[in-house]
Coordinates of C-alpha atoms and ligand atoms in Angstrom, one line a residue:
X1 CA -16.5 8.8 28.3
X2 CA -18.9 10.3 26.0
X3 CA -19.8 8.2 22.8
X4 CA -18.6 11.2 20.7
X5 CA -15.5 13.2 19.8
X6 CA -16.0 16.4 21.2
X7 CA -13.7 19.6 20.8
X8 CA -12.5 18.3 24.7
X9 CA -10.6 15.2 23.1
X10 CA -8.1 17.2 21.8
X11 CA -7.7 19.3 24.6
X12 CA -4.7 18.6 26.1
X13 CA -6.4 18.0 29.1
X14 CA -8.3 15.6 30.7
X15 CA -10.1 14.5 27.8
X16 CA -7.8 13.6 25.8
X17 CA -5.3 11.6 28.3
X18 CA -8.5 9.7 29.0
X19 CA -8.6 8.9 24.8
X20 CA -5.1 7.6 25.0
X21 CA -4.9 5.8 27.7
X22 CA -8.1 3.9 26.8
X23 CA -7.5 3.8 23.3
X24 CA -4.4 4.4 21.3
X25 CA -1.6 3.4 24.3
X26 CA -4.0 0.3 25.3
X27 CA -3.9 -0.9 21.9
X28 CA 0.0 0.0 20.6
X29 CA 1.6 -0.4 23.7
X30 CA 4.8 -1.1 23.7
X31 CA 8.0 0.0 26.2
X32 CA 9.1 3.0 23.5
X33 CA 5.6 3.7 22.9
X34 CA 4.9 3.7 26.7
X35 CA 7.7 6.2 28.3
X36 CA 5.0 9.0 26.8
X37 CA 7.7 11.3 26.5
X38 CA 8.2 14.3 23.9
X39 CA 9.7 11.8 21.2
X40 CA 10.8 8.7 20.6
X41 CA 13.9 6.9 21.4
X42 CA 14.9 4.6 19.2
X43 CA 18.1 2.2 18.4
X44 CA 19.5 1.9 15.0
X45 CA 22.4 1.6 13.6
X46 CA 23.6 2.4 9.7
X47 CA 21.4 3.3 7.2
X48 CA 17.6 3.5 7.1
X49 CA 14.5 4.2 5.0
X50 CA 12.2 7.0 5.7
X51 CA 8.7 7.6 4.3
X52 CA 5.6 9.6 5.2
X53 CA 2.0 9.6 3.7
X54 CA -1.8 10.7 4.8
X55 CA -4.5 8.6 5.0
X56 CA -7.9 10.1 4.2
X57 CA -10.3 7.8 2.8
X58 CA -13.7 7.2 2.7
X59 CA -16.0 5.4 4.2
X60 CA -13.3 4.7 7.1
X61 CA -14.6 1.2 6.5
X62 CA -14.8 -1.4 3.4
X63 CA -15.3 -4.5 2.5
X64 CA -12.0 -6.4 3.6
X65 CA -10.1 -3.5 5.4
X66 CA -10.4 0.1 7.1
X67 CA -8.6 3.2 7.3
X68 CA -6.0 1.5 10.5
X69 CA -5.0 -1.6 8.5
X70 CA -4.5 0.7 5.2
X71 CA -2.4 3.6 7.2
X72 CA -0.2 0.5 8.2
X73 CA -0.1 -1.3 4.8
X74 CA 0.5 1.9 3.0
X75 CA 3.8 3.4 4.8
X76 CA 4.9 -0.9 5.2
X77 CA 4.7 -1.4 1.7
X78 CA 7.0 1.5 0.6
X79 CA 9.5 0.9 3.3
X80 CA 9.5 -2.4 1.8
X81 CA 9.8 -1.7 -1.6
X82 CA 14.0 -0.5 -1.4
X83 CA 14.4 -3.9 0.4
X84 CA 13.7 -2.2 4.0
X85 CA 12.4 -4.1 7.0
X86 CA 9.9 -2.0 8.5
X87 CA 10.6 -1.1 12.1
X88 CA 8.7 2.3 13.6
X89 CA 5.6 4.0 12.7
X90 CA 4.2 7.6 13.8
X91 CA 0.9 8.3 13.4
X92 CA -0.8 11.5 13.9
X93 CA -4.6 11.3 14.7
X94 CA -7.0 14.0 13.0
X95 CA -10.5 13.5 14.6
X96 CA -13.1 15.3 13.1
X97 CA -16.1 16.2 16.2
X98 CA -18.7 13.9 15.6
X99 CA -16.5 10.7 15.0
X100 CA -18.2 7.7 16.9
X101 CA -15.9 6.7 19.6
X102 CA -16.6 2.6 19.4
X103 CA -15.8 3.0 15.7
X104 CA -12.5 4.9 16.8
X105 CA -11.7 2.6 18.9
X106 CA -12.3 -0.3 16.4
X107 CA -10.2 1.1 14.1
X108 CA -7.6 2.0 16.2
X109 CA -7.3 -2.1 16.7
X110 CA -7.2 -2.9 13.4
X111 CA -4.4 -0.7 12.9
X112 CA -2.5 -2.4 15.9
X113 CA -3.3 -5.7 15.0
X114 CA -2.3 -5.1 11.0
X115 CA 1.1 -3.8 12.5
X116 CA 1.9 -6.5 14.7
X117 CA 1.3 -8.5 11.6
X118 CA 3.9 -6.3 9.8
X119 CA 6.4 -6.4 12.0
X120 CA 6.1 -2.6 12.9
X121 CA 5.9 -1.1 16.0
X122 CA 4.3 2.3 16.4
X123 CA 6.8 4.4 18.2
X124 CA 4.8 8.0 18.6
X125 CA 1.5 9.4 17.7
X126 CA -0.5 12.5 18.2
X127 CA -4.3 13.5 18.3
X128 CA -5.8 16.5 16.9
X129 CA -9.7 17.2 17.1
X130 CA -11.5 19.5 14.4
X131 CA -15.1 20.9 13.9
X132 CA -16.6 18.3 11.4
X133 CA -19.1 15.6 10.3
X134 CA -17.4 12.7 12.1
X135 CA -14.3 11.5 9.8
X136 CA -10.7 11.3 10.1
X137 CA -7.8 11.5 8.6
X138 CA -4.0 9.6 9.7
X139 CA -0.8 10.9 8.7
X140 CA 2.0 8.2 9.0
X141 CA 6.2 8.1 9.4
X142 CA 7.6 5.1 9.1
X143 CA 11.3 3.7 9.5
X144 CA 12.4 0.6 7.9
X145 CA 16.1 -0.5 8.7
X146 CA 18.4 -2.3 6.2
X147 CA 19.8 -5.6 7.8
X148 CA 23.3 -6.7 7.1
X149 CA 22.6 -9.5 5.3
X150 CA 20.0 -8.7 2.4
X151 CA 22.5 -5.2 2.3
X152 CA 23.7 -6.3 -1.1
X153 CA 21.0 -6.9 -2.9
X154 CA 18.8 -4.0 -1.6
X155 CA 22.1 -1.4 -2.4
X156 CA 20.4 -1.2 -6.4
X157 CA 16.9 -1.8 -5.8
X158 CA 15.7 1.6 -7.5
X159 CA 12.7 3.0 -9.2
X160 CA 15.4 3.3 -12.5
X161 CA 16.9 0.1 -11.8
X162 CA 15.0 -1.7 -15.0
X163 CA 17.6 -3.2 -17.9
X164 CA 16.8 -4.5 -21.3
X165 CA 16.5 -8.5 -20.6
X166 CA 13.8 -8.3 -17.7
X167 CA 10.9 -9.4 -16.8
X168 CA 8.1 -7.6 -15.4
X169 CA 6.0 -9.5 -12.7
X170 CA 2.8 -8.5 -10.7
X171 CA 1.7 -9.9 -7.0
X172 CA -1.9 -10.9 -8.0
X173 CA -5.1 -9.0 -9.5
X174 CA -5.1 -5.5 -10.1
X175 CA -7.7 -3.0 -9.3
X176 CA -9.3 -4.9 -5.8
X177 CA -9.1 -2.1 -4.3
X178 CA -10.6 0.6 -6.2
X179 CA -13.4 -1.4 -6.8
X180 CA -14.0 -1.9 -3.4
X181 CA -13.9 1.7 -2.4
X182 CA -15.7 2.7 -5.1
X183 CA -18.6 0.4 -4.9
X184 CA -19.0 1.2 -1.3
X185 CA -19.6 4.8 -2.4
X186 CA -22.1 4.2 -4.8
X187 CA -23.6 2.1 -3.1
X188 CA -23.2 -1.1 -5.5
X189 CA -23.8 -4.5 -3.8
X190 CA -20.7 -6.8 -4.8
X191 CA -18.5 -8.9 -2.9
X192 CA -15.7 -7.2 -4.3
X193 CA -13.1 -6.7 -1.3
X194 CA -9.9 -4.5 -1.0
X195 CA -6.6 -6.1 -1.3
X196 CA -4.9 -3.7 1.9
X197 CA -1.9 -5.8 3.2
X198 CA 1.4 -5.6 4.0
X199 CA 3.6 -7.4 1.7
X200 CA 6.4 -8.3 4.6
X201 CA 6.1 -11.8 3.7
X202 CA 6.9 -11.5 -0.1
X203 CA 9.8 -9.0 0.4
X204 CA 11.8 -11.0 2.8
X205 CA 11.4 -14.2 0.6
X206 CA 12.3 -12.8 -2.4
X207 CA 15.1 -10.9 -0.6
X208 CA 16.5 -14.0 1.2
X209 CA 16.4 -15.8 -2.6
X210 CA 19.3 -13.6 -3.5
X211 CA 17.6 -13.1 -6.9
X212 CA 18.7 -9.6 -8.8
X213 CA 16.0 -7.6 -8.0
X214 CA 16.1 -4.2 -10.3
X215 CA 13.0 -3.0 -9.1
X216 CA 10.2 -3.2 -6.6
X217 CA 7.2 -0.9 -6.4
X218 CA 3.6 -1.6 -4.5
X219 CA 0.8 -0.6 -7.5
X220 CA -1.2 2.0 -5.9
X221 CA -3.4 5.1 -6.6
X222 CA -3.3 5.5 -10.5
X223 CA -2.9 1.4 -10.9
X224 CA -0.3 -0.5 -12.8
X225 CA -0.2 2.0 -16.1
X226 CA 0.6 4.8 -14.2
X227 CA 3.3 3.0 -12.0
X228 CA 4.9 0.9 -15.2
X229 CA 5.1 4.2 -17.4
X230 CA 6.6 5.8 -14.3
X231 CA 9.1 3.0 -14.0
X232 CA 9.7 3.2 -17.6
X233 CA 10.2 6.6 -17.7
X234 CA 12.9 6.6 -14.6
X235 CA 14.9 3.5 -16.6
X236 CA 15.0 5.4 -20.0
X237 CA 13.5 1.7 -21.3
X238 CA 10.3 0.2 -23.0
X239 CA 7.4 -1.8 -20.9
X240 CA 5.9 -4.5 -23.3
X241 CA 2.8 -5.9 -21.1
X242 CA 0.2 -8.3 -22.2
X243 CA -3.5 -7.8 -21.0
X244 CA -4.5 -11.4 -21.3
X245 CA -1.5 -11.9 -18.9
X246 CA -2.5 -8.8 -16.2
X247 CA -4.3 -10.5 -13.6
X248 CA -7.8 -9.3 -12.7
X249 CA -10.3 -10.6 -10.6
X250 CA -13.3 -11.6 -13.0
X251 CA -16.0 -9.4 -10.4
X252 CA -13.4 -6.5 -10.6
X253 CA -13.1 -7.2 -14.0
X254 CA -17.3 -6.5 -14.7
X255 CA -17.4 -3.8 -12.2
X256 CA -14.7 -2.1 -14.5
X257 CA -17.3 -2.9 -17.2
X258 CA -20.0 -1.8 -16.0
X259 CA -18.7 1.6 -15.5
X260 CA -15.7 2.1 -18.5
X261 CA -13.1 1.5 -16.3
X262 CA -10.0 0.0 -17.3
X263 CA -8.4 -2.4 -14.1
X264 CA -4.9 -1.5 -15.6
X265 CA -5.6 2.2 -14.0
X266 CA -7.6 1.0 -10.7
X267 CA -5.6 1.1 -7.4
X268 CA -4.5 -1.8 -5.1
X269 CA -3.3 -1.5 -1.4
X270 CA -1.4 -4.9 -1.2
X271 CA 0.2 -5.7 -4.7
X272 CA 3.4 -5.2 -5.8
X273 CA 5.6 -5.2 -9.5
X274 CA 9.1 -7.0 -9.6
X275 CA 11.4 -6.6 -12.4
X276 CA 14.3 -8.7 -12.6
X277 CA 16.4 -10.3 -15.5
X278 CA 14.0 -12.7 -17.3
X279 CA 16.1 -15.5 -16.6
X280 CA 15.2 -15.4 -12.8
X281 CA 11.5 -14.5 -13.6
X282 CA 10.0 -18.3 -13.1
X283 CA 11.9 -18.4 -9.4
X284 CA 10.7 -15.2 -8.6
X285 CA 7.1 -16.4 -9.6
X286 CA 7.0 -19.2 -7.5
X287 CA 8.4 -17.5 -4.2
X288 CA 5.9 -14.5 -4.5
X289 CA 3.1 -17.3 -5.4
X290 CA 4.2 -19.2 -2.2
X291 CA 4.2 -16.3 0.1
X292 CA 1.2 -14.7 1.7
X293 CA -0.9 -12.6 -0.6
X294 CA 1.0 -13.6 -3.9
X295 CA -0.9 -16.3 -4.7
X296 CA -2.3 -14.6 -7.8
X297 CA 1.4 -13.6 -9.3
X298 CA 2.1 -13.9 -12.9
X299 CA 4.8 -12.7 -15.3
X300 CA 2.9 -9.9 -17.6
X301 CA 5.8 -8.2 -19.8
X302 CA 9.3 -7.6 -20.7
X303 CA 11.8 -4.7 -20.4
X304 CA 13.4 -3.6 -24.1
X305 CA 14.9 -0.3 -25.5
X306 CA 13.8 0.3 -28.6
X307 CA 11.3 3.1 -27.7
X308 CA 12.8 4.7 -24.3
X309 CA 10.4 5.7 -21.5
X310 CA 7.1 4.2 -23.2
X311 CA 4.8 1.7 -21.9
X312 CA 3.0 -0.7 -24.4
X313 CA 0.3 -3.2 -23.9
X314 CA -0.6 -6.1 -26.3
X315 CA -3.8 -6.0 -26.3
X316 CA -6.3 -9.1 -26.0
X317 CA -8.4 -8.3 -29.9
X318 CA -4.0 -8.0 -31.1
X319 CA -3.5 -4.6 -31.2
X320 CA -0.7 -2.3 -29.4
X321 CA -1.8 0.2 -27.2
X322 CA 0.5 2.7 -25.9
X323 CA 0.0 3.9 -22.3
X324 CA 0.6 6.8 -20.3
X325 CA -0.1 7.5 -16.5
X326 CA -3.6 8.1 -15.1
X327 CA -5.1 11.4 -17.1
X328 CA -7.2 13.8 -15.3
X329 CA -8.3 12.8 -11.2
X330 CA -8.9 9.2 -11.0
X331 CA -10.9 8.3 -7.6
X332 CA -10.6 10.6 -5.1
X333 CA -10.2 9.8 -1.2
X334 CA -9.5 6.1 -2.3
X335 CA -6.1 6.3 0.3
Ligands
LIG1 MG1 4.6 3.3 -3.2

């Protein structure tokens, strides 16, 4: 095989049955993946959760992940976040000519192993090849079913689901990720890695707690002030966070400096906000802090009403700072 995607790969023909069967069925294999027939047949039964989302970031690579764990991570985390176990994943394959085939193939098992770790089994996929300077781009489906038992307390989890009396909780530091990508890109030496990872772990425990859980939602592109004022919006209530309680890592927290960023509008990949009544808020802390990648957890605001839809942050010099979502492009490509 040549060392390059060529216009071949995608094909149809030869070329392109030798790219699956050396890459994408050798390293996803699995008996529904394996029947290579026109689609996938798959059992369910009741409800499920459908989501779908592109990947298209660059570099392909970064410091702590790559474009096959985050395709993974991505579509996981918001099957996960209305209490759905993730179960199947599509992913279609757009190869740009060019495109190294080791680094294809490396990708490819990072992907694989990221979704064994998830739980998710990759059920149909599809390769594309197009004139280029050696990227690509995944588009993902993924299914997540809802077991019997966690049924009643996923039935409210909702994106309006917040009441006055709650608390607001984050998964660990914000802004890991865009600062990774972004310091790749201009070419910044740090040690600064991305957060990507699938929070399968932190669901099910905080599931299986039988905790009321009003809301979940993984803090991605735009950061946590785009997705609180979002939430605040959808629940018609007020967001009260405190910066001196938002967790950031210090190096994040410099970059940011450096360059007049603020982490409350940076990305993550693997972090997630909870808001439940505040009376549950220390429990919840501790089973996200016990479960993998929510070490860094804290409890960073409370739900009220008095000023419906708006987000407000305490800010560390005392002042109130009112918040709205992510104004103008943010980072481009950073997903
Ligand atoms: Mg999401």
């Amino acid at each position: 095989m040549a060392e390059k995607i060529t216009m071949a790969h995608g094909s149809g023909g030869k070329s392109t049955d030798e790219l699956i069967d050396t890459i994408f069925a050798k390293e996803f294999d699995n008996p529904v993946l394996d029947a290579m027939e026109d689609s996938a047949v798959v059992p369910v039964t009741g409800k499920i959760a459908l989501t779908t989302d592109s990947f298209v970031v660059t570099p392909l690579k970064f410091r702590g992940g790559d474009i096959g764990r985050l395709c993974v991570c991505g579509t996981v985390n918001d099957l996960l976040m209305r209490g759905a176990v993730p179960a199947w994943l599509t992913c279609g394959f757009i190869l740009e000519e060019g495109l190294d085939i080791g680094l294809l193939k490396e990708l490819t098992a990072s992907m694989a192993a990221t979704a064994k770790e998830a739980g998710i089994r990759i059920a149909a996929g599809d390769t594309k090849v197009v004139e280029g300077h050696g990227g690509m781009y995944i588009n993902t489906a993924g299914v997540g079913i809802f077991p019997e038992e966690t049924s009643g307390v996923t039935a409210g989890i909702c994106a309006s689901g917040a009441r006055e009396g709650d608390a607001i909780l984050v998964s660990g530091t914000m802004g890991d990720h865009h600062a990774a990508i972004l310091s790749e890109r201009m070419e910044i030496e740090t040690d600064i890695e991305s957060d990507n990872a699938p929070l399968v772990d932190m669901v099910r425990n905080l599931l299986k707690s039988g905790l009321h859980i009003h809301t979940m939602r993984d803090v991605t592109r735009g950061g946590l002030a785009t997705v609180l004022r979002e939430l605040a919006k959808a629940s018609g209530k007020t967001f009260t966070i405190r910066e001196s309680a938002v967790p950031v890592n210090p190096k994040v927290k410099s970059f940011a400096g450096l360059l007049g960023l603020d982490p409350v509008y940076m990305g993550n990949e693997g972090k997630m906000a909870v808001i439940l009544p505040e009376s549950e808020a220390q429990e919840a802390l501790q089973i996200i802090r016990k479960s993998r990648y929510g070490s860094g957890a804290a409890i960073i605001g409370r739900v009220t009403a008095d000023k419906p839809g708006e987000l407000l942050m305490e800010t560390d010099i005392g002042g109130l700072r009112r918040l709205d979502v992510l104004q103008g492009e943010g980072l481009p490509r950073i997903c």
